Amino acid sequence: MPAGRHHELHSGAAAPRIWLMTGYRAGDNSQVLALAEGLQARLGWPFEIKRFRYRRTELASNLLLGPNLVGVIKEGSSHLAPPWPDLILTAGRRNEPICRWIQRQAAGQRVRLVHVGRTWAAIERFDLIVTTPQYRLPQRPNILHNETPLHRIQDDRLAAEAAAWGPRFAHLPAPRIAVIMGGNSGPYTFDPAAGTRLAQQASAFAKARGGSLLVTTSARTPPDALAAFERALDAPAHLYRWTVDAQENPYFAYMALADELIVTGDSMSMLAEACATRKPVHIFDLGEGKYAMRTDRREAVAQRPQLKGARKGWQRDYLRAFIFRMAMKIPPKRMTRDIRIVHRKLIDTGRAVWLGDPFPAQTPPPLDSVERAVAAVAALFDGEAAQNPAAAGEAVGRKAG
């Protein structure tokens, strides 16, 4: 969108100028992009993407200096100058001081700030926070509680990806099962033992159906876990290794072409996108025994395979996991997260099961997280509704129900 120009809505009101702030986490970027695309598709609001690189010292400068750009490496980051936006969409700790700096520069102009996920600054500094259960934020008029993260699954996108990639996978027998790999998350480690278990269970899953696997890694997938997975893989498969500079990525094609999906339980964004397809989703537990994600740990221990030599000695990841568990017990709660809450929500609503459990016979219900978020953001520009944007989003859910 050219600087200084606003597009017009069908009502005649000027569409707000929107800046979308991206960061270093793919999951955060995907969520803010999903919200921006939702606003564009449903309300006709265009957006401009701002990208940033950060200094290694950004944590200290952000904590000590408040709203600032000290933590930003200007070379390689987007230029920030007037005309200032009417709306900022952001996620992640590192962008918060940048967004608040923009608000300060735009003196006399209302710059609404929408944050996706969990904030580190005080809640009242944001016009709207779109959050999910693992962050355990309080009930406030400016906090919209969605069951799952925002997702970019759209029918037209899936159709286009299926048409583009389908012929490449024609040699693989159906049904096709997508395997979506994440990485380490808090107390849960994607180590070689987990990579071996995933390959064994996914291979058995595909072979029992006479099908094949569509496997993708992500930015967080540890190389040693992937190597262990490849060694244990025993089914027809197409494996895509994620790289930052890849010219093409079959991720959405996998979503479109798969009959069922297996997703590692660490990534709430990838789980949400898989569930948004309304296909059977199977959650892979990265942990075992007392390290299991699933709360019925006794069953997880009973199902644990014996993998000789797959895990030897004390690993740094387990020390990190121990520290994370201790932090979970120290207030405030909103500074930590418990992804098991989302797992339970997905299972209780019939959208997913743990890998190895039977999937419900009925079609999973649709997700309305994007629709709810769009309604809440729109409410920020709607007079009295701006005082309680969360209520506007929640009304969408009640109407759909």
mmCIF file of C-alpha atoms in Angstrom:
data_model
loop_
_atom_site.group_PDB
_atom_site.id
_atom_site.type_symbol
_atom_site.label_atom_id
_atom_site.label_comp_id
_atom_site.label_asym_id
_atom_site.label_seq_id
_atom_site.Cartn_x
_atom_site.Cartn_y
_atom_site.Cartn_z
ATOM 1 C CA MET A 1 0.000 0.000 0.000
ATOM 2 C CA PRO A 2 1.521 3.396 -0.952
ATOM 3 C CA ALA A 3 2.479 5.601 1.996
ATOM 4 C CA GLY A 4 -0.189 8.073 3.023
ATOM 5 C CA ARG A 5 -3.048 6.309 1.272
ATOM 6 C CA HIS A 6 -5.970 4.550 2.927
ATOM 7 C CA HIS A 7 -8.182 2.084 1.119
ATOM 8 C CA GLU A 8 -11.933 2.527 1.353
ATOM 9 C CA LEU A 9 -14.375 0.032 2.831
ATOM 10 C CA HIS A 10 -17.771 -0.554 1.256
ATOM 11 C CA SER A 11 -19.271 1.554 4.060
ATOM 12 C CA GLY A 12 -17.249 4.583 2.942
ATOM 13 C CA ALA A 13 -15.050 4.652 6.059
ATOM 14 C CA ALA A 14 -11.312 4.725 5.534
ATOM 15 C CA ALA A 15 -9.575 1.446 6.254
ATOM 16 C CA PRO A 16 -6.936 1.767 8.976
ATOM 17 C CA ARG A 17 -3.279 1.763 8.083
ATOM 18 C CA ILE A 18 -1.934 -1.548 9.457
ATOM 19 C CA TRP A 19 1.640 -2.499 10.257
ATOM 20 C CA LEU A 20 2.362 -6.164 10.811
ATOM 21 C CA MET A 21 5.466 -6.648 12.965
ATOM 22 C CA THR A 22 7.362 -9.872 12.313
ATOM 23 C CA GLY A 23 10.084 -11.316 14.508
ATOM 24 C CA TYR A 24 12.359 -14.309 14.844
ATOM 25 C CA ARG A 25 9.818 -17.004 15.774
ATOM 26 C CA ALA A 26 8.030 -18.668 12.861
ATOM 27 C CA GLY A 27 4.993 -19.522 14.998
ATOM 28 C CA ASP A 28 4.538 -15.895 16.091
ATOM 29 C CA ASN A 29 4.915 -14.634 12.532
ATOM 30 C CA SER A 30 2.383 -17.143 11.270
ATOM 31 C CA GLN A 31 -0.202 -16.023 13.810
ATOM 32 C CA VAL A 32 0.056 -12.279 13.148
ATOM 33 C CA LEU A 33 0.014 -12.989 9.419
ATOM 34 C CA ALA A 34 -3.117 -15.106 9.890
ATOM 35 C CA LEU A 35 -4.802 -12.194 11.658
ATOM 36 C CA ALA A 36 -3.720 -9.700 8.996
ATOM 37 C CA GLU A 37 -4.926 -11.982 6.212
ATOM 38 C CA GLY A 38 -8.215 -12.426 8.056
ATOM 39 C CA LEU A 39 -8.713 -8.668 8.312
ATOM 40 C CA GLN A 40 -7.905 -8.274 4.627
ATOM 41 C CA ALA A 41 -10.174 -11.115 3.487
ATOM 42 C CA ARG A 42 -13.154 -10.238 5.681
ATOM 43 C CA LEU A 43 -12.942 -6.441 5.975
ATOM 44 C CA GLY A 44 -10.796 -5.420 3.012
ATOM 45 C CA TRP A 45 -8.101 -3.926 5.255
ATOM 46 C CA PRO A 46 -4.635 -4.054 3.611
ATOM 47 C CA PHE A 47 -1.440 -4.325 5.643
ATOM 48 C CA GLU A 48 2.274 -3.628 5.434
ATOM 49 C CA ILE A 49 4.869 -6.054 6.824
ATOM 50 C CA LYS A 50 7.732 -4.764 8.971
ATOM 51 C CA ARG A 51 10.714 -7.064 9.591
ATOM 52 C CA PHE A 52 13.356 -6.776 12.287
ATOM 53 C CA ARG A 53 16.759 -8.073 13.305
ATOM 54 C CA TYR A 54 17.793 -7.822 16.948
ATOM 55 C CA ARG A 55 20.981 -7.214 18.876
ATOM 56 C CA ARG A 56 22.180 -9.833 21.311
ATOM 57 C CA THR A 57 21.821 -7.239 24.051
ATOM 58 C CA GLU A 58 18.167 -6.498 23.278
ATOM 59 C CA LEU A 59 16.842 -8.112 26.466
ATOM 60 C CA ALA A 60 18.828 -5.781 28.718
ATOM 61 C CA SER A 61 17.987 -2.639 26.718
ATOM 62 C CA ASN A 62 14.323 -3.573 26.533
ATOM 63 C CA LEU A 63 14.068 -4.210 30.269
ATOM 64 C CA LEU A 64 15.963 -1.065 31.266
ATOM 65 C CA LEU A 65 14.917 1.505 28.694
ATOM 66 C CA GLY A 66 11.217 0.846 28.010
ATOM 67 C CA PRO A 67 9.943 1.890 24.557
ATOM 68 C CA ASN A 68 13.038 2.093 22.366
ATOM 69 C CA LEU A 69 14.833 0.932 19.213
ATOM 70 C CA VAL A 70 18.174 0.256 20.884
ATOM 71 C CA GLY A 71 17.738 -3.501 20.533
ATOM 72 C CA VAL A 72 17.116 -3.301 16.776
ATOM 73 C CA ILE A 73 19.828 -3.767 14.155
ATOM 74 C CA LYS A 74 18.822 -1.064 11.696
ATOM 75 C CA GLU A 75 20.670 -2.674 8.804
ATOM 76 C CA GLY A 76 18.350 -5.439 7.652
ATOM 77 C CA SER A 77 15.345 -4.107 9.577
ATOM 78 C CA SER A 78 12.389 -2.203 8.163
ATOM 79 C CA HIS A 79 12.501 1.595 8.248
ATOM 80 C CA LEU A 80 10.073 3.171 10.702
ATOM 81 C CA ALA A 81 8.845 6.658 9.827
ATOM 82 C CA PRO A 82 5.588 8.606 9.340
ATOM 83 C CA PRO A 83 2.894 8.254 8.289
ATOM 84 C CA TRP A 84 2.366 6.186 11.434
ATOM 85 C CA PRO A 85 -0.082 3.271 11.471
ATOM 86 C CA ASP A 86 -3.535 3.266 13.005
ATOM 87 C CA LEU A 87 -3.132 -0.383 14.002
ATOM 88 C CA ILE A 88 -0.120 -2.522 14.909
ATOM 89 C CA LEU A 89 -0.303 -6.325 14.911
ATOM 90 C CA THR A 90 2.521 -8.013 16.781
ATOM 91 C CA ALA A 91 3.648 -11.058 18.764
ATOM 92 C CA GLY A 92 6.721 -11.924 20.796
ATOM 93 C CA ARG A 93 8.647 -10.116 23.525
ATOM 94 C CA ARG A 94 11.272 -8.517 21.284
ATOM 95 C CA ASN A 95 8.797 -6.391 19.318
ATOM 96 C CA GLU A 96 6.966 -4.902 22.303
ATOM 97 C CA PRO A 97 9.395 -1.995 22.927
ATOM 98 C CA ILE A 98 9.375 -1.219 19.197
ATOM 99 C CA CYS A 99 5.587 -1.032 19.073
ATOM 100 C CA ARG A 100 5.372 1.177 22.137
ATOM 101 C CA TRP A 101 8.109 3.419 20.672
ATOM 102 C CA ILE A 102 5.934 3.899 17.584
ATOM 103 C CA GLN A 103 2.984 4.851 19.776
ATOM 104 C CA ARG A 104 5.163 7.441 21.521
ATOM 105 C CA GLN A 105 6.364 8.910 18.211
ATOM 106 C CA ALA A 106 2.825 9.233 16.892
ATOM 107 C CA ALA A 107 1.924 11.869 19.474
ATOM 108 C CA GLY A 108 -1.645 13.026 19.025
ATOM 109 C CA GLN A 109 -2.559 10.023 16.851
ATOM 110 C CA ARG A 110 -4.320 6.961 18.166
ATOM 111 C CA VAL A 111 -2.189 3.904 17.393
ATOM 112 C CA ARG A 112 -3.991 0.767 18.495
ATOM 113 C CA LEU A 113 -1.753 -2.057 19.619
ATOM 114 C CA VAL A 114 -2.874 -5.698 19.193
ATOM 115 C CA HIS A 115 -0.649 -8.437 20.594
ATOM 116 C CA VAL A 116 -1.025 -12.139 19.826
ATOM 117 C CA GLY A 117 -0.057 -14.635 22.531
ATOM 118 C CA ARG A 118 1.332 -13.401 25.840
ATOM 119 C CA THR A 119 2.631 -9.946 26.671
ATOM 120 C CA TRP A 120 5.621 -9.148 28.852
ATOM 121 C CA ALA A 121 4.677 -5.544 29.464
ATOM 122 C CA ALA A 122 1.626 -4.732 31.573
ATOM 123 C CA ILE A 123 -1.672 -5.928 30.093
ATOM 124 C CA GLU A 124 -3.235 -2.479 30.228
ATOM 125 C CA ARG A 125 -0.670 -1.111 27.768
ATOM 126 C CA PHE A 126 -2.351 -3.029 24.936
ATOM 127 C CA ASP A 127 -5.662 -2.327 23.243
ATOM 128 C CA LEU A 128 -6.224 -6.024 22.590
ATOM 129 C CA ILE A 129 -4.455 -9.260 23.450
ATOM 130 C CA VAL A 130 -5.481 -12.375 21.507
ATOM 131 C CA THR A 131 -4.370 -15.267 23.667
ATOM 132 C CA THR A 132 -4.735 -19.023 24.142
ATOM 133 C CA PRO A 133 -5.170 -21.255 27.205
ATOM 134 C CA GLN A 134 -1.526 -22.219 27.786
ATOM 135 C CA TYR A 135 -0.695 -18.645 28.875
ATOM 136 C CA ARG A 136 -3.406 -18.591 31.561
ATOM 137 C CA LEU A 137 -4.096 -14.866 31.276
ATOM 138 C CA PRO A 138 -6.924 -13.307 33.312
ATOM 139 C CA GLN A 139 -10.364 -12.362 32.033
ATOM 140 C CA ARG A 140 -10.252 -8.707 30.940
ATOM 141 C CA PRO A 141 -12.212 -6.616 28.404
ATOM 142 C CA ASN A 142 -9.043 -6.288 26.295
ATOM 143 C CA ILE A 143 -8.127 -10.000 26.361
ATOM 144 C CA LEU A 144 -9.744 -12.379 23.867
ATOM 145 C CA HIS A 145 -9.375 -16.008 24.917
ATOM 146 C CA ASN A 146 -9.314 -18.372 21.933
ATOM 147 C CA GLU A 147 -9.152 -22.152 22.205
ATOM 148 C CA THR A 148 -6.258 -22.392 19.730
ATOM 149 C CA PRO A 149 -3.686 -20.132 18.069
ATOM 150 C CA LEU A 150 -4.594 -18.312 14.882
ATOM 151 C CA HIS A 151 -4.038 -20.246 11.664
ATOM 152 C CA ARG A 152 -3.577 -19.595 7.940
ATOM 153 C CA ILE A 153 -5.613 -22.539 6.657
ATOM 154 C CA GLN A 154 -7.953 -21.345 3.894
ATOM 155 C CA ASP A 155 -9.820 -23.420 1.324
ATOM 156 C CA ASP A 156 -8.414 -21.541 -1.672
ATOM 157 C CA ARG A 157 -4.856 -21.802 -0.358
ATOM 158 C CA LEU A 158 -5.184 -25.545 0.180
ATOM 159 C CA ALA A 159 -6.727 -26.055 -3.258
ATOM 160 C CA ALA A 160 -3.905 -24.170 -4.970
ATOM 161 C CA GLU A 161 -1.216 -26.055 -3.050
ATOM 162 C CA ALA A 162 -2.830 -29.410 -3.774
ATOM 163 C CA ALA A 163 -2.926 -28.638 -7.496
ATOM 164 C CA ALA A 164 0.715 -27.536 -7.523
ATOM 165 C CA TRP A 165 2.174 -30.404 -5.498
ATOM 166 C CA GLY A 166 -0.219 -33.286 -6.074
ATOM 167 C CA PRO A 167 1.529 -34.642 -9.197
ATOM 168 C CA ARG A 168 4.852 -34.791 -7.344
ATOM 169 C CA PHE A 169 3.419 -37.205 -4.803
ATOM 170 C CA ALA A 170 1.426 -39.349 -7.240
ATOM 171 C CA HIS A 171 3.889 -42.225 -6.805
ATOM 172 C CA LEU A 172 3.203 -42.444 -3.059
ATOM 173 C CA PRO A 173 0.419 -44.849 -2.076
ATOM 174 C CA ALA A 174 -2.730 -43.537 -0.416
ATOM 175 C CA PRO A 175 -3.788 -42.852 2.213
ATOM 176 C CA ARG A 176 -1.143 -40.248 2.843
ATOM 177 C CA ILE A 177 -0.281 -39.252 6.389
ATOM 178 C CA ALA A 178 1.466 -35.950 7.036
ATOM 179 C CA VAL A 179 4.116 -35.905 9.770
ATOM 180 C CA ILE A 180 4.757 -32.367 11.015
ATOM 181 C CA MET A 181 7.857 -31.992 13.210
ATOM 182 C CA GLY A 182 8.519 -29.179 15.631
ATOM 183 C CA GLY A 183 11.288 -29.081 18.206
ATOM 184 C CA ASN A 184 12.157 -28.539 21.849
ATOM 185 C CA SER A 185 9.542 -26.681 23.867
ATOM 186 C CA GLY A 186 9.932 -25.757 27.508
ATOM 187 C CA PRO A 187 10.289 -28.972 29.524
ATOM 188 C CA TYR A 188 9.755 -31.185 26.468
ATOM 189 C CA THR A 189 12.732 -32.230 24.360
ATOM 190 C CA PHE A 190 12.753 -33.535 20.811
ATOM 191 C CA ASP A 191 15.829 -35.717 21.230
ATOM 192 C CA PRO A 192 17.076 -38.723 19.185
ATOM 193 C CA ALA A 193 14.966 -41.075 21.301
ATOM 194 C CA ALA A 194 11.845 -39.090 20.425
ATOM 195 C CA GLY A 195 12.890 -39.001 16.762
ATOM 196 C CA THR A 196 13.237 -42.787 16.762
ATOM 197 C CA ARG A 197 9.867 -43.305 18.427
ATOM 198 C CA LEU A 198 8.163 -40.928 16.001
ATOM 199 C CA ALA A 199 9.586 -42.754 12.978
ATOM 200 C CA GLN A 200 8.601 -46.149 14.350
ATOM 201 C CA GLN A 201 5.070 -45.125 15.246
ATOM 202 C CA ALA A 202 4.445 -43.105 12.070
ATOM 203 C CA SER A 203 5.811 -45.918 9.887
ATOM 204 C CA ALA A 204 3.608 -48.481 11.615
ATOM 205 C CA PHE A 205 0.640 -46.121 11.271
ATOM 206 C CA ALA A 206 1.155 -45.767 7.499
ATOM 207 C CA LYS A 207 1.955 -49.446 6.846
ATOM 208 C CA ALA A 208 -1.145 -50.605 8.716
ATOM 209 C CA ARG A 209 -3.190 -48.561 6.240
ATOM 210 C CA GLY A 210 -1.137 -49.454 3.168
ATOM 211 C CA GLY A 211 -0.246 -45.786 2.797
ATOM 212 C CA SER A 212 2.714 -43.405 2.893
ATOM 213 C CA LEU A 213 4.126 -40.450 4.821
ATOM 214 C CA LEU A 214 4.571 -36.789 3.913
ATOM 215 C CA VAL A 215 7.195 -35.595 6.382
ATOM 216 C CA THR A 216 8.343 -32.036 7.057
ATOM 217 C CA THR A 217 10.726 -30.561 9.559
ATOM 218 C CA SER A 218 10.598 -26.977 10.840
ATOM 219 C CA ALA A 219 12.989 -24.252 11.924
ATOM 220 C CA ARG A 220 13.157 -25.776 15.420
ATOM 221 C CA THR A 221 13.723 -29.432 14.519
ATOM 222 C CA PRO A 222 17.046 -30.612 16.067
ATOM 223 C CA PRO A 223 19.380 -32.217 13.510
ATOM 224 C CA ASP A 224 20.144 -35.200 15.756
ATOM 225 C CA ALA A 225 16.440 -35.940 16.223
ATOM 226 C CA LEU A 226 15.927 -35.764 12.448
ATOM 227 C CA ALA A 227 18.880 -38.094 11.868
ATOM 228 C CA ALA A 228 17.430 -40.620 14.313
ATOM 229 C CA PHE A 229 14.047 -40.312 12.601
ATOM 230 C CA GLU A 230 15.544 -41.010 9.186
ATOM 231 C CA ARG A 231 17.405 -44.074 10.430
ATOM 232 C CA ALA A 232 14.224 -45.581 11.890
ATOM 233 C CA LEU A 233 11.862 -44.606 9.044
ATOM 234 C CA ASP A 234 10.323 -47.724 7.529
ATOM 235 C CA ALA A 235 7.516 -46.656 5.188
ATOM 236 C CA PRO A 236 7.215 -44.986 1.760
ATOM 237 C CA ALA A 237 7.769 -41.286 2.385
ATOM 238 C CA HIS A 238 8.557 -37.855 1.011
ATOM 239 C CA LEU A 239 10.787 -35.909 3.421
ATOM 240 C CA TYR A 240 11.107 -32.140 3.225
ATOM 241 C CA ARG A 241 13.943 -30.610 5.241
ATOM 242 C CA TRP A 242 13.119 -27.035 6.185
ATOM 243 C CA THR A 243 15.708 -24.361 5.350
ATOM 244 C CA VAL A 244 15.475 -20.628 5.834
ATOM 245 C CA ASP A 245 16.292 -19.824 2.197
ATOM 246 C CA ALA A 246 14.167 -22.511 0.506
ATOM 247 C CA GLN A 247 12.578 -21.474 -2.777
ATOM 248 C CA GLU A 248 9.463 -23.551 -2.107
ATOM 249 C CA ASN A 249 7.860 -25.272 0.856
ATOM 250 C CA PRO A 250 5.225 -28.054 0.659
ATOM 251 C CA TYR A 251 3.868 -27.420 4.169
ATOM 252 C CA PHE A 252 0.402 -26.303 3.064
ATOM 253 C CA ALA A 253 0.415 -28.931 0.312
ATOM 254 C CA TYR A 254 0.888 -31.575 2.999
ATOM 255 C CA MET A 255 -2.081 -30.100 4.859
ATOM 256 C CA ALA A 256 -4.149 -30.249 1.693
ATOM 257 C CA LEU A 257 -3.129 -33.686 0.412
ATOM 258 C CA ALA A 258 -2.900 -35.645 3.669
ATOM 259 C CA ASP A 259 -5.782 -37.851 4.760
ATOM 260 C CA GLU A 260 -4.589 -37.744 8.372
ATOM 261 C CA LEU A 261 -1.931 -35.766 10.217
ATOM 262 C CA ILE A 262 0.609 -36.543 12.929
ATOM 263 C CA VAL A 263 1.946 -33.433 14.686
ATOM 264 C CA THR A 264 4.550 -33.256 17.418
ATOM 265 C CA GLY A 265 2.913 -31.870 20.543
ATOM 266 C CA ASP A 266 5.310 -28.973 21.080
ATOM 267 C CA SER A 267 3.910 -26.530 18.509
ATOM 268 C CA MET A 268 0.517 -25.043 19.252
ATOM 269 C CA SER A 269 0.516 -23.186 15.921
ATOM 270 C CA MET A 270 1.111 -26.330 13.847
ATOM 271 C CA LEU A 271 -1.502 -28.220 15.861
ATOM 272 C CA ALA A 272 -4.018 -25.434 15.224
ATOM 273 C CA GLU A 273 -3.298 -25.446 11.488
ATOM 274 C CA ALA A 274 -3.638 -29.222 11.345
ATOM 275 C CA CYS A 275 -6.936 -29.138 13.256
ATOM 276 C CA ALA A 276 -8.216 -26.326 11.014
ATOM 277 C CA THR A 277 -8.226 -28.802 8.101
ATOM 278 C CA ARG A 278 -10.858 -30.807 10.049
ATOM 279 C CA LYS A 279 -8.984 -33.997 9.257
ATOM 280 C CA PRO A 280 -7.970 -36.528 11.923
ATOM 281 C CA VAL A 281 -5.034 -35.113 13.897
ATOM 282 C CA HIS A 282 -2.799 -37.326 16.035
ATOM 283 C CA ILE A 283 -0.565 -35.656 18.639
ATOM 284 C CA PHE A 284 2.866 -37.192 19.128
ATOM 285 C CA ASP A 285 4.088 -37.060 22.715
ATOM 286 C CA LEU A 286 7.712 -35.922 22.777
ATOM 287 C CA GLY A 287 8.196 -37.223 26.308
ATOM 288 C CA GLU A 288 8.122 -40.532 28.097
ATOM 289 C CA GLY A 289 7.248 -41.524 31.652
ATOM 290 C CA LYS A 290 7.431 -38.560 34.020
ATOM 291 C CA TYR A 291 8.569 -36.410 31.091
ATOM 292 C CA ALA A 292 5.414 -37.173 29.068
ATOM 293 C CA MET A 293 3.158 -34.436 27.743
ATOM 294 C CA ARG A 294 -0.019 -36.401 28.239
ATOM 295 C CA THR A 295 -1.397 -36.194 31.738
ATOM 296 C CA ASP A 296 -2.225 -39.901 31.987
ATOM 297 C CA ARG A 297 1.458 -40.593 32.571
ATOM 298 C CA ARG A 298 0.915 -44.114 33.835
ATOM 299 C CA GLU A 299 -0.422 -45.111 30.424
ATOM 300 C CA ALA A 300 2.451 -43.274 28.732
ATOM 301 C CA VAL A 301 4.951 -45.297 30.759
ATOM 302 C CA ALA A 302 3.175 -48.565 29.919
ATOM 303 C CA GLN A 303 3.324 -47.771 26.204
ATOM 304 C CA ARG A 304 6.991 -46.743 26.261
ATOM 305 C CA PRO A 305 9.110 -48.820 23.855
ATOM 306 C CA GLN A 306 12.527 -50.095 24.857
ATOM 307 C CA LEU A 307 15.052 -48.203 22.753
ATOM 308 C CA LYS A 308 18.490 -49.441 23.756
ATOM 309 C CA GLY A 309 21.182 -46.834 23.417
ATOM 310 C CA ALA A 310 18.800 -44.148 22.159
ATOM 311 C CA ARG A 311 19.302 -42.013 25.280
ATOM 312 C CA LYS A 312 22.577 -42.130 27.170
ATOM 313 C CA GLY A 313 23.602 -40.069 30.159
ATOM 314 C CA TRP A 314 22.551 -36.640 31.312
ATOM 315 C CA GLN A 315 21.730 -34.180 28.555
ATOM 316 C CA ARG A 316 21.688 -30.418 28.645
ATOM 317 C CA ASP A 317 18.082 -30.422 27.422
ATOM 318 C CA TYR A 318 16.964 -32.209 30.571
ATOM 319 C CA LEU A 319 18.610 -29.613 32.785
ATOM 320 C CA ARG A 320 16.759 -26.940 30.820
ATOM 321 C CA ALA A 321 13.541 -28.904 31.255
ATOM 322 C CA PHE A 322 14.108 -29.146 35.013
ATOM 323 C CA ILE A 323 14.650 -25.383 35.278
ATOM 324 C CA PHE A 324 11.490 -24.762 33.252
ATOM 325 C CA ARG A 325 9.438 -26.995 35.555
ATOM 326 C CA MET A 326 10.691 -25.116 38.589
ATOM 327 C CA ALA A 327 9.797 -21.810 36.927
ATOM 328 C CA MET A 328 6.260 -23.110 36.353
ATOM 329 C CA LYS A 329 5.804 -23.215 40.120
ATOM 330 C CA ILE A 330 6.885 -19.604 40.694
ATOM 331 C CA PRO A 331 4.416 -16.728 40.150
ATOM 332 C CA PRO A 332 3.293 -14.870 38.155
ATOM 333 C CA LYS A 333 1.610 -17.588 36.141
ATOM 334 C CA ARG A 334 1.209 -15.444 33.047
ATOM 335 C CA MET A 335 4.980 -15.387 32.539
ATOM 336 C CA THR A 336 5.030 -19.151 31.933
ATOM 337 C CA ARG A 337 2.932 -21.443 29.772
ATOM 338 C CA ASP A 338 1.425 -24.909 30.033
ATOM 339 C CA ILE A 339 0.826 -26.371 26.582
ATOM 340 C CA ARG A 340 -0.894 -29.418 28.075
ATOM 341 C CA ILE A 341 -3.985 -27.225 28.528
ATOM 342 C CA VAL A 342 -4.263 -26.849 24.744
ATOM 343 C CA HIS A 343 -3.700 -30.582 24.258
ATOM 344 C CA ARG A 344 -6.638 -31.309 26.556
ATOM 345 C CA LYS A 345 -8.836 -28.740 24.782
ATOM 346 C CA LEU A 346 -8.154 -30.274 21.364
ATOM 347 C CA ILE A 347 -8.842 -33.776 22.638
ATOM 348 C CA ASP A 348 -11.940 -32.841 24.656
ATOM 349 C CA THR A 349 -13.478 -31.088 21.621
ATOM 350 C CA GLY A 350 -12.846 -34.055 19.321
ATOM 351 C CA ARG A 351 -10.272 -32.263 17.178
ATOM 352 C CA ALA A 352 -7.289 -34.460 18.024
ATOM 353 C CA VAL A 353 -6.150 -37.595 19.848
ATOM 354 C CA TRP A 354 -2.835 -38.832 21.142
ATOM 355 C CA LEU A 355 -1.037 -40.921 18.536
ATOM 356 C CA GLY A 356 -2.104 -44.503 19.150
ATOM 357 C CA ASP A 357 -5.586 -43.662 20.405
ATOM 358 C CA PRO A 358 -8.650 -44.128 18.136
ATOM 359 C CA PHE A 359 -10.013 -41.028 16.471
ATOM 360 C CA PRO A 360 -13.717 -40.146 17.000
ATOM 361 C CA ALA A 361 -16.059 -41.209 14.217
ATOM 362 C CA GLN A 362 -17.582 -37.751 13.730
ATOM 363 C CA THR A 363 -16.019 -34.917 11.728
ATOM 364 C CA PRO A 364 -14.107 -32.533 14.014
ATOM 365 C CA PRO A 365 -15.792 -29.157 14.616
ATOM 366 C CA PRO A 366 -14.418 -26.081 12.809
ATOM 367 C CA LEU A 367 -12.106 -23.572 14.471
ATOM 368 C CA ASP A 368 -13.341 -19.997 14.814
ATOM 369 C CA SER A 369 -10.196 -18.417 16.274
ATOM 370 C CA VAL A 370 -9.493 -16.157 13.279
ATOM 371 C CA GLU A 371 -13.111 -15.008 12.969
ATOM 372 C CA ARG A 372 -13.212 -14.156 16.669
ATOM 373 C CA ALA A 373 -9.955 -12.226 16.477
ATOM 374 C CA VAL A 374 -11.065 -10.266 13.404
ATOM 375 C CA ALA A 375 -14.288 -9.245 15.150
ATOM 376 C CA ALA A 376 -12.374 -8.138 18.247
ATOM 377 C CA VAL A 377 -9.918 -6.041 16.207
ATOM 378 C CA ALA A 378 -12.746 -4.451 14.221
ATOM 379 C CA ALA A 379 -14.408 -3.500 17.505
ATOM 380 C CA LEU A 380 -11.416 -1.289 18.345
ATOM 381 C CA PHE A 381 -12.645 1.080 15.629
ATOM 382 C CA ASP A 382 -16.313 0.966 16.636
ATOM 383 C CA GLY A 383 -17.087 3.539 19.303
ATOM 384 C CA GLU A 384 -18.341 2.026 22.544
ATOM 385 C CA ALA A 385 -17.375 -1.480 21.421
ATOM 386 C CA ALA A 386 -13.730 -0.397 21.627
ATOM 387 C CA GLN A 387 -14.001 -0.476 25.424
ATOM 388 C CA ASN A 388 -14.665 -4.219 25.375
ATOM 389 C CA PRO A 389 -13.250 -5.733 22.178
ATOM 390 C CA ALA A 390 -13.091 -9.212 23.716
ATOM 391 C CA ALA A 391 -16.883 -9.249 23.960
ATOM 392 C CA ALA A 392 -17.147 -8.698 20.194
ATOM 393 C CA GLY A 393 -14.920 -11.692 19.553
ATOM 394 C CA GLU A 394 -16.772 -13.870 22.033
ATOM 395 C CA ALA A 395 -20.086 -12.994 20.381
ATOM 396 C CA VAL A 396 -18.823 -14.588 17.163
ATOM 397 C CA GLY A 397 -18.285 -17.846 19.016
ATOM 398 C CA ARG A 398 -21.756 -17.780 20.569
ATOM 399 C CA LYS A 399 -23.348 -17.048 17.193
ATOM 400 C CA ALA A 400 -21.471 -19.939 15.562
ATOM 401 C CA GLY A 401 -22.473 -22.240 18.402
#
